[in-house]
Amino acid sequence: MKREKNIPNFSIPEGYFETFEERLFSKMAEENFPKTAGFKTPEDYFEKLETRVLKEVSALENPNKVIPLFPRKYFGYAAAIAASLVIGFSLFNTTSNTSSLDSLQLAAIDTYIEEGNLNMDLYDLTSYIEDEDVPNIDLDAKYFSDSSLKEYLLENIDTETLINEQ
């Protein structure tokens, strides 16, 4: 199937662009335009203008009384109530919004440190531990049992090197 192009059926008369300027200026000739402007000012318009303007302005000096929809004194009351509500909610909700280090899971802390997000070495970390807290740390009973410790030692320590070193 042959595809047809969208070609409009318009044609330009011969000599259209060559005579365009002449035709345009002939239509714009001065004799075709009216000789007068068509607008007239009334007689004594500018002499009476000042008195009419002052008369209109004096009528506007006594405007009708405007009654506001919301008086300004109520905005002060609303602001005081809103401020007291904000203070009240902040005082009573302090216990629910606070989170402590105890609520974090130990695994989340370990993961954070192992991923390199905490740029501290062992010496920096031990500087934060106070001397009174060291005796309270019971690592043996809390994190691993005797059987798991025995399995770790048997798997990871070479007994021949230990015997040779003694």
mmCIF file of C-alpha atoms in Angstrom:
data_model
loop_
_atom_site.group_PDB
_atom_site.id
_atom_site.type_symbol
_atom_site.label_atom_id
_atom_site.label_comp_id
_atom_site.label_asym_id
_atom_site.label_seq_id
_atom_site.Cartn_x
_atom_site.Cartn_y
_atom_site.Cartn_z
ATOM 1 C CA MET A 1 0.000 0.000 0.000
ATOM 2 C CA LYS A 2 1.410 3.338 -1.031
ATOM 3 C CA ARG A 3 1.652 5.870 1.714
ATOM 4 C CA GLU A 4 0.400 9.347 0.821
ATOM 5 C CA LYS A 5 2.004 12.471 2.209
ATOM 6 C CA ASN A 6 -0.038 15.224 3.793
ATOM 7 C CA ILE A 7 0.180 17.880 1.143
ATOM 8 C CA PRO A 8 -2.384 20.703 1.433
ATOM 9 C CA ASN A 9 -4.309 21.756 -1.657
ATOM 10 C CA PHE A 10 -3.359 25.412 -1.331
ATOM 11 C CA SER A 11 -1.593 27.282 -4.025
ATOM 12 C CA ILE A 12 -0.129 30.788 -4.209
ATOM 13 C CA PRO A 13 -1.159 33.030 -7.103
ATOM 14 C CA GLU A 14 1.559 33.988 -9.502
ATOM 15 C CA GLY A 15 3.372 37.220 -8.631
ATOM 16 C CA TYR A 16 1.883 37.291 -5.127
ATOM 17 C CA PHE A 17 5.085 38.115 -3.259
ATOM 18 C CA GLU A 18 6.385 40.515 -5.921
ATOM 19 C CA THR A 19 3.279 42.761 -5.728
ATOM 20 C CA PHE A 20 2.627 42.301 -2.010
ATOM 21 C CA GLU A 21 4.370 45.497 -0.911
ATOM 22 C CA GLU A 22 2.512 47.662 -3.432
ATOM 23 C CA ARG A 23 -0.863 46.252 -2.446
ATOM 24 C CA LEU A 24 -0.118 46.734 1.267
ATOM 25 C CA PHE A 25 0.871 50.380 0.901
ATOM 26 C CA SER A 26 -2.113 51.129 -1.313
ATOM 27 C CA LYS A 27 -4.491 49.868 1.386
ATOM 28 C CA MET A 28 -2.655 51.859 4.033
ATOM 29 C CA ALA A 29 -2.788 55.116 2.103
ATOM 30 C CA GLU A 30 -3.661 58.176 4.137
ATOM 31 C CA GLU A 31 -6.813 58.955 2.231
ATOM 32 C CA ASN A 32 -8.375 55.738 3.551
ATOM 33 C CA PHE A 33 -7.982 56.792 7.198
ATOM 34 C CA PRO A 34 -10.340 59.290 8.863
ATOM 35 C CA LYS A 35 -9.092 62.856 9.196
ATOM 36 C CA THR A 36 -10.367 63.349 12.763
ATOM 37 C CA ALA A 37 -9.641 61.256 15.841
ATOM 38 C CA GLY A 38 -13.298 60.680 16.682
ATOM 39 C CA PHE A 39 -12.904 61.457 20.370
ATOM 40 C CA LYS A 40 -13.938 64.750 21.934
ATOM 41 C CA THR A 41 -13.625 65.992 25.503
ATOM 42 C CA PRO A 42 -16.644 67.750 26.950
ATOM 43 C CA GLU A 43 -16.460 71.480 27.356
ATOM 44 C CA ASP A 44 -14.826 72.661 30.634
ATOM 45 C CA TYR A 45 -13.858 69.063 31.447
ATOM 46 C CA PHE A 46 -10.446 69.849 32.898
ATOM 47 C CA GLU A 47 -11.708 72.935 34.774
ATOM 48 C CA LYS A 48 -14.409 70.907 36.578
ATOM 49 C CA LEU A 49 -12.208 67.831 37.120
ATOM 50 C CA GLU A 50 -10.617 69.004 40.379
ATOM 51 C CA THR A 51 -13.924 69.802 42.037
ATOM 52 C CA ARG A 52 -15.416 66.450 41.031
ATOM 53 C CA VAL A 53 -12.397 64.505 42.335
ATOM 54 C CA LEU A 54 -12.439 66.363 45.679
ATOM 55 C CA LYS A 55 -16.163 65.726 45.988
ATOM 56 C CA GLU A 56 -15.647 61.951 45.476
ATOM 57 C CA VAL A 57 -12.743 61.832 47.935
ATOM 58 C CA SER A 58 -14.701 63.665 50.640
ATOM 59 C CA ALA A 59 -17.471 61.101 50.241
ATOM 60 C CA LEU A 60 -14.957 58.316 50.916
ATOM 61 C CA GLU A 61 -13.611 59.924 54.102
ATOM 62 C CA ASN A 62 -16.676 58.759 56.047
ATOM 63 C CA PRO A 63 -16.728 55.070 55.190
ATOM 64 C CA ASN A 64 -19.068 52.596 56.776
ATOM 65 C CA LYS A 65 -17.897 50.873 59.926
ATOM 66 C CA VAL A 66 -16.122 47.583 59.169
ATOM 67 C CA ILE A 67 -16.699 44.800 61.662
ATOM 68 C CA PRO A 68 -13.953 42.150 61.488
ATOM 69 C CA LEU A 69 -15.002 38.537 61.303
ATOM 70 C CA PHE A 70 -12.443 37.456 63.917
ATOM 71 C CA PRO A 71 -11.575 40.123 66.496
ATOM 72 C CA ARG A 72 -7.885 40.471 67.313
ATOM 73 C CA LYS A 73 -8.280 39.740 71.007
ATOM 74 C CA TYR A 74 -9.304 36.155 70.188
ATOM 75 C CA PHE A 75 -6.008 35.544 68.386
ATOM 76 C CA GLY A 76 -4.149 36.183 71.645
ATOM 77 C CA TYR A 77 -6.362 33.717 73.479
ATOM 78 C CA ALA A 78 -5.896 31.081 70.792
ATOM 79 C CA ALA A 79 -2.104 31.533 70.846
ATOM 80 C CA ALA A 80 -2.014 31.169 74.647
ATOM 81 C CA ILE A 81 -4.105 27.992 74.525
ATOM 82 C CA ALA A 82 -1.946 26.501 71.754
ATOM 83 C CA ALA A 83 1.264 27.299 73.654
ATOM 84 C CA SER A 84 -0.066 25.727 76.850
ATOM 85 C CA LEU A 85 -1.108 22.588 74.952
ATOM 86 C CA VAL A 86 2.333 22.250 73.370
ATOM 87 C CA ILE A 87 4.059 22.648 76.731
ATOM 88 C CA GLY A 88 1.662 20.194 78.361
ATOM 89 C CA PHE A 89 2.198 17.517 75.721
ATOM 90 C CA SER A 90 5.957 17.954 75.827
ATOM 91 C CA LEU A 91 6.011 17.555 79.626
ATOM 92 C CA PHE A 92 3.800 14.472 79.763
ATOM 93 C CA ASN A 93 5.254 12.661 76.766
ATOM 94 C CA THR A 94 8.938 12.855 77.702
ATOM 95 C CA THR A 95 9.041 9.282 79.008
ATOM 96 C CA SER A 96 7.575 7.769 75.829
ATOM 97 C CA ASN A 97 9.921 9.589 73.433
ATOM 98 C CA THR A 98 13.234 8.948 75.145
ATOM 99 C CA SER A 99 15.257 5.936 74.172
ATOM 100 C CA SER A 100 18.244 4.711 76.074
ATOM 101 C CA LEU A 101 21.227 2.585 75.171
ATOM 102 C CA ASP A 102 19.660 -0.283 77.130
ATOM 103 C CA SER A 103 16.811 -0.559 74.660
ATOM 104 C CA LEU A 104 19.181 -1.235 71.763
ATOM 105 C CA GLN A 105 19.903 -4.823 70.969
ATOM 106 C CA LEU A 106 23.448 -5.985 71.480
ATOM 107 C CA ALA A 107 23.523 -7.469 67.972
ATOM 108 C CA ALA A 108 22.670 -4.088 66.424
ATOM 109 C CA ILE A 109 25.550 -2.460 68.272
ATOM 110 C CA ASP A 110 27.954 -5.226 67.216
ATOM 111 C CA THR A 111 26.875 -4.902 63.589
ATOM 112 C CA TYR A 112 27.331 -1.141 63.711
ATOM 113 C CA ILE A 113 30.888 -1.505 65.007
ATOM 114 C CA GLU A 114 31.824 -4.385 62.677
ATOM 115 C CA GLU A 115 30.681 -2.480 59.586
ATOM 116 C CA GLY A 116 33.229 0.220 60.379
ATOM 117 C CA ASN A 117 30.766 2.923 61.340
ATOM 118 C CA LEU A 118 32.538 3.450 64.663
ATOM 119 C CA ASN A 119 36.068 4.656 63.923
ATOM 120 C CA MET A 120 37.640 3.774 67.256
ATOM 121 C CA ASP A 121 40.185 1.187 68.203
ATOM 122 C CA LEU A 122 40.274 -0.951 71.354
ATOM 123 C CA TYR A 123 42.321 1.578 73.305
ATOM 124 C CA ASP A 124 39.822 4.353 72.609
ATOM 125 C CA LEU A 125 36.909 2.160 73.668
ATOM 126 C CA THR A 126 38.563 1.047 76.910
ATOM 127 C CA SER A 127 39.152 4.673 77.860
ATOM 128 C CA TYR A 128 35.366 5.066 78.194
ATOM 129 C CA ILE A 129 35.044 2.153 80.634
ATOM 130 C CA GLU A 130 35.411 3.286 84.226
ATOM 131 C CA ASP A 131 37.315 1.252 86.788
ATOM 132 C CA GLU A 132 34.191 0.668 88.889
ATOM 133 C CA ASP A 133 32.434 -1.037 85.949
ATOM 134 C CA VAL A 134 35.152 -3.620 85.236
ATOM 135 C CA PRO A 135 34.440 -5.990 88.185
ATOM 136 C CA ASN A 136 30.729 -5.954 87.309
ATOM 137 C CA ILE A 137 31.332 -7.387 83.825
ATOM 138 C CA ASP A 138 30.694 -11.133 83.859
ATOM 139 C CA LEU A 139 31.609 -12.273 80.353
ATOM 140 C CA ASP A 140 32.084 -15.969 81.118
ATOM 141 C CA ALA A 141 28.582 -16.744 82.281
ATOM 142 C CA LYS A 142 26.788 -14.305 80.028
ATOM 143 C CA TYR A 143 28.086 -15.008 76.527
ATOM 144 C CA PHE A 144 29.437 -18.561 76.354
ATOM 145 C CA SER A 145 29.259 -21.802 78.256
ATOM 146 C CA ASP A 146 32.110 -24.120 79.261
ATOM 147 C CA SER A 147 31.332 -26.617 76.504
ATOM 148 C CA SER A 148 31.359 -23.973 73.764
ATOM 149 C CA LEU A 149 34.637 -22.549 75.114
ATOM 150 C CA LYS A 150 36.198 -26.035 75.097
ATOM 151 C CA GLU A 151 35.084 -26.626 71.487
ATOM 152 C CA TYR A 152 36.532 -23.277 70.375
ATOM 153 C CA LEU A 153 39.891 -24.006 71.978
ATOM 154 C CA LEU A 154 40.111 -27.470 70.457
ATOM 155 C CA GLU A 155 39.279 -26.207 66.978
ATOM 156 C CA ASN A 156 41.417 -23.064 66.887
ATOM 157 C CA ILE A 157 44.520 -23.689 68.996
ATOM 158 C CA ASP A 158 47.283 -25.888 67.700
ATOM 159 C CA THR A 159 48.251 -28.178 70.617
ATOM 160 C CA GLU A 160 51.667 -29.057 69.159
ATOM 161 C CA THR A 161 52.812 -25.419 69.216
ATOM 162 C CA LEU A 162 51.640 -25.072 72.819
ATOM 163 C CA ILE A 163 53.560 -28.173 73.881
ATOM 164 C CA ASN A 164 56.712 -27.038 72.052
ATOM 165 C CA GLU A 165 56.591 -23.581 73.604
ATOM 166 C CA GLN A 166 56.541 -24.956 77.148
#
